[in-house]
Amino acid sequence: MKSMLLILMGFALFSHINLMAQSYRASVNEGNEHYRQQNYDDAGLLYSRGAEVKPERIESWFNAGAVAYRTEDIKAALEFYENAGKRARSREELASTLYNAGNVFLHAADKQIDNPVLQKAEGSDAGKLRMEGYKQAIELYKQALKLNPRDDDARYNLMYARKKLEELQQDPQKQDQDKDQQQQEQDRDENEQDKSKQDQQQQQDQQQQQQQQQQQDAQRDEQQAQPKPEQSMTKQQAEQILRALERQERDLQREKMQEIPVRVRVDRDW
């Protein structure tokens, strides 16, 4: 009887463990599907459920860190990766955890996102916080490469973080100045475009005024050229006026012929 009870208890325990394993795997798999669809809130809940079912497994902690990273919850991401690192079962898993934690520090420094972990150590100076963020990322990438020297991504990010740190050390306000310079260039381009439009409009207005003035001058000249009628005009005077008008007409025709542009043959522009 006692042996039968032990067998039943063992079977019940095995069944419970099996159900827990299935529940854990289902939560992680479903969370992965939501993560791929960028449904980060649902993915995070499923990973948390998996961590409750089997807190000793690394997958749920590691993936929860990825969700926090995507949503830029820096503090939560680092805490999840810390828990994942404690549960790593191989050098490769630990290297991956350290690499992702380095990415969190690097992303926060690049985007100038608040990093509560650093604020406790460095105070509130933004430049120092960014430099410390790059330093932490560099150290984590170095640790990851010691565990997995073949990780090219970690090697590339290590070089990138070092370069960004050197830039800040040389000039802590360099990137802020770059942003200001870009904004100034954009404003200058917009002002130049507005000025160009104004100049074009002024040129058009001037051309219209010149054309109007030319038309008015031509009308005035025609009016001045016409003789004023007199009550006592003799036949000889009338003939003189007629000959003068004929000469003016011939001169005007010659001037018009001179204004016609000469046509020039050119090569075809394909």
mmCIF file of C-alpha atoms in Angstrom:
data_model
loop_
_atom_site.group_PDB
_atom_site.id
_atom_site.type_symbol
_atom_site.label_atom_id
_atom_site.label_comp_id
_atom_site.label_asym_id
_atom_site.label_seq_id
_atom_site.Cartn_x
_atom_site.Cartn_y
_atom_site.Cartn_z
ATOM 1 C CA MET A 1 0.000 0.000 0.000
ATOM 2 C CA LYS A 2 2.797 2.360 0.877
ATOM 3 C CA SER A 3 4.622 1.514 -2.332
ATOM 4 C CA MET A 4 1.494 2.194 -4.392
ATOM 5 C CA LEU A 5 1.098 5.597 -2.711
ATOM 6 C CA LEU A 6 4.665 6.529 -3.549
ATOM 7 C CA ILE A 7 4.133 5.488 -7.165
ATOM 8 C CA LEU A 8 0.988 7.601 -7.430
ATOM 9 C CA MET A 9 2.726 10.588 -5.865
ATOM 10 C CA GLY A 10 5.635 10.193 -8.247
ATOM 11 C CA PHE A 11 3.287 9.975 -11.235
ATOM 12 C CA ALA A 12 1.397 13.065 -10.080
ATOM 13 C CA LEU A 13 4.647 14.970 -9.634
ATOM 14 C CA PHE A 14 5.880 13.912 -13.066
ATOM 15 C CA SER A 15 2.602 14.975 -14.660
ATOM 16 C CA HIS A 16 2.754 18.337 -12.921
ATOM 17 C CA ILE A 17 6.322 18.915 -14.070
ATOM 18 C CA ASN A 18 5.392 17.912 -17.603
ATOM 19 C CA LEU A 19 2.456 20.322 -17.632
ATOM 20 C CA MET A 20 4.652 23.111 -16.285
ATOM 21 C CA ALA A 21 7.218 22.475 -19.013
ATOM 22 C CA GLN A 22 4.516 22.564 -21.676
ATOM 23 C CA SER A 23 3.064 25.747 -20.182
ATOM 24 C CA TYR A 24 6.506 27.380 -20.088
ATOM 25 C CA ARG A 25 7.336 26.447 -23.657
ATOM 26 C CA ALA A 26 3.894 27.592 -24.874
ATOM 27 C CA SER A 27 4.297 30.971 -23.136
ATOM 28 C CA VAL A 28 7.743 31.548 -24.606
ATOM 29 C CA ASN A 29 6.727 30.460 -28.106
ATOM 30 C CA GLU A 30 3.603 32.607 -28.081
ATOM 31 C CA GLY A 31 5.629 35.504 -26.712
ATOM 32 C CA ASN A 32 8.106 35.077 -29.560
ATOM 33 C CA GLU A 33 5.300 35.291 -32.101
ATOM 34 C CA HIS A 34 3.995 38.526 -30.579
ATOM 35 C CA TYR A 35 7.555 39.871 -30.461
ATOM 36 C CA ARG A 36 8.024 39.221 -34.186
ATOM 37 C CA GLN A 37 4.793 41.128 -34.825
ATOM 38 C CA GLN A 38 6.082 43.977 -32.613
ATOM 39 C CA ASN A 39 3.293 43.449 -30.091
ATOM 40 C CA TYR A 40 5.720 44.115 -27.281
ATOM 41 C CA ASP A 41 3.158 44.513 -24.474
ATOM 42 C CA ASP A 42 1.656 41.066 -25.104
ATOM 43 C CA ALA A 43 5.093 39.534 -25.596
ATOM 44 C CA GLY A 44 6.282 40.948 -22.280
ATOM 45 C CA LEU A 45 3.293 39.512 -20.408
ATOM 46 C CA LEU A 46 3.862 36.064 -21.879
ATOM 47 C CA TYR A 47 7.574 36.096 -21.038
ATOM 48 C CA SER A 48 6.728 37.140 -17.485
ATOM 49 C CA ARG A 49 4.300 34.243 -17.250
ATOM 50 C CA GLY A 50 7.006 31.899 -18.451
ATOM 51 C CA ALA A 51 9.420 33.250 -15.834
ATOM 52 C CA GLU A 52 6.854 32.544 -13.109
ATOM 53 C CA VAL A 53 6.362 28.964 -14.301
ATOM 54 C CA LYS A 54 10.049 28.125 -14.633
ATOM 55 C CA PRO A 55 12.158 30.916 -13.139
ATOM 56 C CA GLU A 56 15.346 28.873 -13.518
ATOM 57 C CA ARG A 57 15.197 28.972 -17.343
ATOM 58 C CA ILE A 58 17.058 31.709 -19.222
ATOM 59 C CA GLU A 59 14.818 32.121 -22.269
ATOM 60 C CA SER A 60 11.970 34.064 -20.677
ATOM 61 C CA TRP A 61 14.327 36.451 -18.856
ATOM 62 C CA PHE A 62 16.470 36.995 -21.926
ATOM 63 C CA ASN A 63 13.496 37.666 -24.199
ATOM 64 C CA ALA A 64 11.869 39.950 -21.633
ATOM 65 C CA GLY A 65 15.065 41.984 -21.732
ATOM 66 C CA ALA A 66 14.693 42.288 -25.500
ATOM 67 C CA VAL A 67 11.134 43.610 -25.068
ATOM 68 C CA ALA A 68 12.278 46.196 -22.528
ATOM 69 C CA TYR A 69 15.077 47.237 -24.885
ATOM 70 C CA ARG A 70 12.623 47.733 -27.764
ATOM 71 C CA THR A 71 10.357 49.860 -25.577
ATOM 72 C CA GLU A 72 13.389 51.786 -24.249
ATOM 73 C CA ASP A 73 12.784 50.786 -20.628
ATOM 74 C CA ILE A 74 16.486 50.876 -19.822
ATOM 75 C CA LYS A 75 16.279 49.929 -16.157
ATOM 76 C CA ALA A 76 13.997 46.935 -16.750
ATOM 77 C CA ALA A 77 16.108 45.714 -19.672
ATOM 78 C CA LEU A 78 19.273 45.666 -17.582
ATOM 79 C CA GLU A 79 17.498 43.884 -14.723
ATOM 80 C CA PHE A 80 16.148 41.198 -17.064
ATOM 81 C CA TYR A 81 19.576 40.643 -18.608
ATOM 82 C CA GLU A 82 21.138 40.422 -15.172
ATOM 83 C CA ASN A 83 18.667 37.660 -14.250
ATOM 84 C CA ALA A 84 19.263 35.945 -17.580
ATOM 85 C CA GLY A 85 23.031 36.007 -17.030
ATOM 86 C CA LYS A 86 22.632 34.249 -13.702
ATOM 87 C CA ARG A 87 20.784 31.435 -15.472
ATOM 88 C CA ALA A 88 23.154 31.030 -18.429
ATOM 89 C CA ARG A 89 24.041 27.372 -19.066
ATOM 90 C CA SER A 90 26.986 27.935 -21.405
ATOM 91 C CA ARG A 91 29.649 30.454 -22.345
ATOM 92 C CA GLU A 92 27.732 31.332 -25.493
ATOM 93 C CA GLU A 93 24.525 32.096 -23.583
ATOM 94 C CA LEU A 94 26.384 34.292 -21.107
ATOM 95 C CA ALA A 95 28.212 36.050 -23.954
ATOM 96 C CA SER A 96 24.901 36.784 -25.676
ATOM 97 C CA THR A 97 23.482 38.201 -22.453
ATOM 98 C CA LEU A 98 26.495 40.455 -21.924
ATOM 99 C CA TYR A 99 26.341 41.590 -25.553
ATOM 100 C CA ASN A 100 22.667 42.569 -25.265
ATOM 101 C CA ALA A 101 23.285 44.399 -22.001
ATOM 102 C CA GLY A 102 26.035 46.318 -23.771
ATOM 103 C CA ASN A 103 23.544 47.255 -26.465
ATOM 104 C CA VAL A 104 21.241 48.711 -23.816
ATOM 105 C CA PHE A 105 23.974 51.014 -22.501
ATOM 106 C CA LEU A 106 25.036 51.928 -26.035
ATOM 107 C CA HIS A 107 21.492 52.708 -27.195
ATOM 108 C CA ALA A 108 20.782 54.872 -24.148
ATOM 109 C CA ALA A 109 24.019 56.807 -24.669
ATOM 110 C CA ASP A 110 23.437 57.294 -28.400
ATOM 111 C CA LYS A 111 19.834 58.431 -28.030
ATOM 112 C CA GLN A 112 20.493 60.357 -24.795
ATOM 113 C CA ILE A 113 17.839 58.330 -22.970
ATOM 114 C CA ASP A 114 17.723 58.524 -19.185
ATOM 115 C CA ASN A 115 19.610 55.642 -17.613
ATOM 116 C CA PRO A 116 18.706 55.366 -13.907
ATOM 117 C CA VAL A 117 21.521 52.882 -13.305
ATOM 118 C CA LEU A 118 24.093 55.513 -14.268
ATOM 119 C CA GLN A 119 22.377 58.447 -12.593
ATOM 120 C CA LYS A 120 22.892 56.851 -9.182
ATOM 121 C CA ALA A 121 26.648 56.700 -9.781
ATOM 122 C CA GLU A 122 27.373 59.863 -11.781
ATOM 123 C CA GLY A 123 24.869 62.464 -10.685
ATOM 124 C CA SER A 124 22.919 64.521 -13.207
ATOM 125 C CA ASP A 125 25.595 65.781 -15.638
ATOM 126 C CA ALA A 126 24.418 64.701 -19.098
ATOM 127 C CA GLY A 127 27.868 64.609 -20.683
ATOM 128 C CA LYS A 128 29.356 62.458 -17.931
ATOM 129 C CA LEU A 129 26.362 60.125 -18.018
ATOM 130 C CA ARG A 130 26.779 59.559 -21.750
ATOM 131 C CA MET A 131 30.487 58.893 -21.412
ATOM 132 C CA GLU A 132 29.856 56.472 -18.570
ATOM 133 C CA GLY A 133 27.230 54.727 -20.694
ATOM 134 C CA TYR A 134 29.750 54.181 -23.486
ATOM 135 C CA LYS A 135 32.313 52.950 -20.950
ATOM 136 C CA GLN A 136 29.862 50.381 -19.569
ATOM 137 C CA ALA A 137 29.009 49.215 -23.098
ATOM 138 C CA ILE A 138 32.707 48.833 -23.940
ATOM 139 C CA GLU A 139 33.334 46.734 -20.843
ATOM 140 C CA LEU A 140 30.382 44.443 -21.548
ATOM 141 C CA TYR A 141 31.436 43.924 -25.174
ATOM 142 C CA LYS A 142 34.954 43.048 -24.021
ATOM 143 C CA GLN A 143 33.586 40.465 -21.594
ATOM 144 C CA ALA A 144 31.356 39.018 -24.308
ATOM 145 C CA LEU A 145 34.322 38.691 -26.674
ATOM 146 C CA LYS A 146 36.369 36.889 -24.039
ATOM 147 C CA LEU A 147 33.626 34.280 -23.824
ATOM 148 C CA ASN A 148 32.942 34.192 -27.563
ATOM 149 C CA PRO A 149 35.828 35.613 -29.645
ATOM 150 C CA ARG A 150 33.970 34.816 -32.890
ATOM 151 C CA ASP A 151 31.190 37.322 -32.199
ATOM 152 C CA ASP A 152 31.750 39.857 -34.989
ATOM 153 C CA ASP A 153 28.779 41.970 -33.891
ATOM 154 C CA ALA A 154 30.266 42.450 -30.440
ATOM 155 C CA ARG A 155 33.617 43.371 -31.987
ATOM 156 C CA TYR A 156 32.023 45.928 -34.301
ATOM 157 C CA ASN A 157 29.953 47.498 -31.500
ATOM 158 C CA LEU A 158 33.048 47.640 -29.298
ATOM 159 C CA MET A 159 34.865 49.700 -31.934
ATOM 160 C CA TYR A 160 31.828 51.917 -32.424
ATOM 161 C CA ALA A 161 31.431 52.587 -28.682
ATOM 162 C CA ARG A 162 35.129 53.434 -28.374
ATOM 163 C CA LYS A 163 34.882 55.907 -31.238
ATOM 164 C CA LYS A 164 31.851 57.637 -29.729
ATOM 165 C CA LEU A 165 33.561 57.839 -26.338
ATOM 166 C CA GLU A 166 36.666 59.413 -27.892
ATOM 167 C CA GLU A 167 34.515 62.027 -29.617
ATOM 168 C CA LEU A 168 32.816 62.967 -26.362
ATOM 169 C CA GLN A 169 36.096 63.068 -24.440
ATOM 170 C CA GLN A 170 37.556 65.449 -27.007
ATOM 171 C CA ASP A 171 34.481 67.663 -27.018
ATOM 172 C CA PRO A 172 31.611 66.708 -24.657
ATOM 173 C CA GLN A 173 29.220 69.071 -26.445
ATOM 174 C CA LYS A 174 30.233 68.017 -29.965
ATOM 175 C CA GLN A 175 27.048 66.163 -30.834
ATOM 176 C CA ASP A 176 24.833 68.907 -29.412
ATOM 177 C CA GLN A 177 26.725 71.405 -31.532
ATOM 178 C CA ASP A 178 26.289 69.170 -34.575
ATOM 179 C CA LYS A 179 22.544 69.146 -34.003
ATOM 180 C CA ASP A 180 22.494 72.934 -33.680
ATOM 181 C CA GLN A 181 24.568 73.277 -36.843
ATOM 182 C CA GLN A 182 22.218 71.000 -38.780
ATOM 183 C CA GLN A 183 19.239 73.061 -37.629
ATOM 184 C CA GLN A 184 20.992 76.295 -38.595
ATOM 185 C CA GLU A 185 21.803 74.916 -42.046
ATOM 186 C CA GLN A 186 18.195 73.878 -42.511
ATOM 187 C CA ASP A 187 16.972 77.333 -41.463
ATOM 188 C CA ARG A 188 19.506 78.975 -43.779
ATOM 189 C CA ASP A 189 18.353 76.848 -46.719
ATOM 190 C CA GLU A 190 14.747 77.775 -46.055
ATOM 191 C CA ASN A 191 15.655 81.473 -45.821
ATOM 192 C CA GLU A 192 17.588 81.275 -49.081
ATOM 193 C CA GLN A 193 14.627 79.641 -50.800
ATOM 194 C CA ASP A 194 12.311 82.378 -49.521
ATOM 195 C CA LYS A 195 14.761 85.076 -50.645
ATOM 196 C CA SER A 196 15.062 83.473 -54.081
ATOM 197 C CA LYS A 197 11.285 83.501 -54.447
ATOM 198 C CA GLN A 198 11.171 87.156 -53.415
ATOM 199 C CA ASP A 199 13.908 88.069 -55.912
ATOM 200 C CA GLN A 200 12.076 86.270 -58.708
ATOM 201 C CA GLN A 201 8.870 88.099 -57.846
ATOM 202 C CA GLN A 202 10.686 91.447 -57.801
ATOM 203 C CA GLN A 203 12.251 90.722 -61.195
ATOM 204 C CA GLN A 204 8.841 89.870 -62.628
ATOM 205 C CA ASP A 205 7.374 93.074 -61.195
ATOM 206 C CA GLN A 206 10.228 95.136 -62.641
ATOM 207 C CA GLN A 207 9.817 93.539 -66.066
ATOM 208 C CA GLN A 208 6.112 94.280 -66.033
ATOM 209 C CA GLN A 209 6.781 97.899 -65.056
ATOM 210 C CA GLN A 210 9.370 98.265 -67.829
ATOM 211 C CA GLN A 211 6.980 96.843 -70.392
ATOM 212 C CA GLN A 212 4.225 99.176 -69.259
ATOM 213 C CA GLN A 213 6.623 102.139 -69.380
ATOM 214 C CA GLN A 214 7.759 101.194 -72.886
ATOM 215 C CA GLN A 215 4.181 100.968 -74.075
ATOM 216 C CA GLN A 216 3.392 104.356 -72.574
ATOM 217 C CA ASP A 217 6.507 105.900 -74.184
ATOM 218 C CA ALA A 218 5.574 104.443 -77.580
ATOM 219 C CA GLN A 219 2.066 105.808 -77.354
ATOM 220 C CA ARG A 220 3.373 109.239 -76.363
ATOM 221 C CA ASP A 221 5.844 109.282 -79.294
ATOM 222 C CA GLU A 222 3.086 108.397 -81.737
ATOM 223 C CA GLN A 223 0.911 111.125 -80.359
ATOM 224 C CA GLN A 224 3.734 113.687 -80.614
ATOM 225 C CA ALA A 225 4.526 112.642 -84.220
ATOM 226 C CA GLN A 226 0.983 113.293 -85.386
ATOM 227 C CA PRO A 227 0.493 116.903 -86.604
ATOM 228 C CA LYS A 228 -2.037 119.074 -84.929
ATOM 229 C CA PRO A 229 -4.770 120.144 -87.326
ATOM 230 C CA GLU A 230 -4.841 123.820 -88.254
ATOM 231 C CA GLN A 231 -7.775 125.729 -89.608
ATOM 232 C CA SER A 232 -5.791 127.529 -92.331
ATOM 233 C CA MET A 233 -3.434 124.755 -93.651
ATOM 234 C CA THR A 234 -2.250 125.351 -97.222
ATOM 235 C CA LYS A 235 -1.841 122.644 -99.876
ATOM 236 C CA GLN A 236 1.960 122.968 -99.765
ATOM 237 C CA GLN A 237 2.019 122.499 -95.983
ATOM 238 C CA ALA A 238 -0.173 119.429 -96.301
ATOM 239 C CA GLU A 239 2.188 117.902 -98.881
ATOM 240 C CA GLN A 240 5.226 118.556 -96.636
ATOM 241 C CA ILE A 241 3.520 116.885 -93.685
ATOM 242 C CA LEU A 242 2.594 113.898 -95.856
ATOM 243 C CA ARG A 243 6.189 113.453 -97.096
ATOM 244 C CA ALA A 244 7.474 113.699 -93.486
ATOM 245 C CA LEU A 245 5.052 110.999 -92.382
ATOM 246 C CA GLU A 246 6.168 108.758 -95.266
ATOM 247 C CA ARG A 247 9.835 109.168 -94.250
ATOM 248 C CA GLN A 248 8.992 108.303 -90.626
ATOM 249 C CA GLU A 249 7.126 105.201 -91.766
ATOM 250 C CA ARG A 250 10.124 104.034 -93.873
ATOM 251 C CA ASP A 251 12.520 104.654 -90.964
ATOM 252 C CA LEU A 252 10.239 102.725 -88.619
ATOM 253 C CA GLN A 253 10.102 99.776 -91.003
ATOM 254 C CA ARG A 254 13.924 99.686 -91.251
ATOM 255 C CA GLU A 255 14.218 99.697 -87.453
ATOM 256 C CA LYS A 256 11.769 96.794 -87.198
ATOM 257 C CA MET A 257 13.719 94.792 -89.773
ATOM 258 C CA GLN A 258 16.896 95.285 -87.725
ATOM 259 C CA GLU A 259 15.194 93.930 -84.547
ATOM 260 C CA ILE A 260 14.358 90.520 -86.093
ATOM 261 C CA PRO A 261 16.834 87.989 -84.593
ATOM 262 C CA VAL A 262 19.040 85.918 -86.847
ATOM 263 C CA ARG A 263 18.331 82.183 -86.803
ATOM 264 C CA VAL A 264 21.358 80.066 -85.955
ATOM 265 C CA ARG A 265 21.607 76.376 -86.811
ATOM 266 C CA VAL A 266 22.667 74.264 -83.793
ATOM 267 C CA ASP A 267 23.398 70.586 -83.207
ATOM 268 C CA ARG A 268 20.527 68.469 -81.892
ATOM 269 C CA ASP A 269 20.547 67.914 -78.171
ATOM 270 C CA TRP A 270 19.775 64.274 -77.688
#
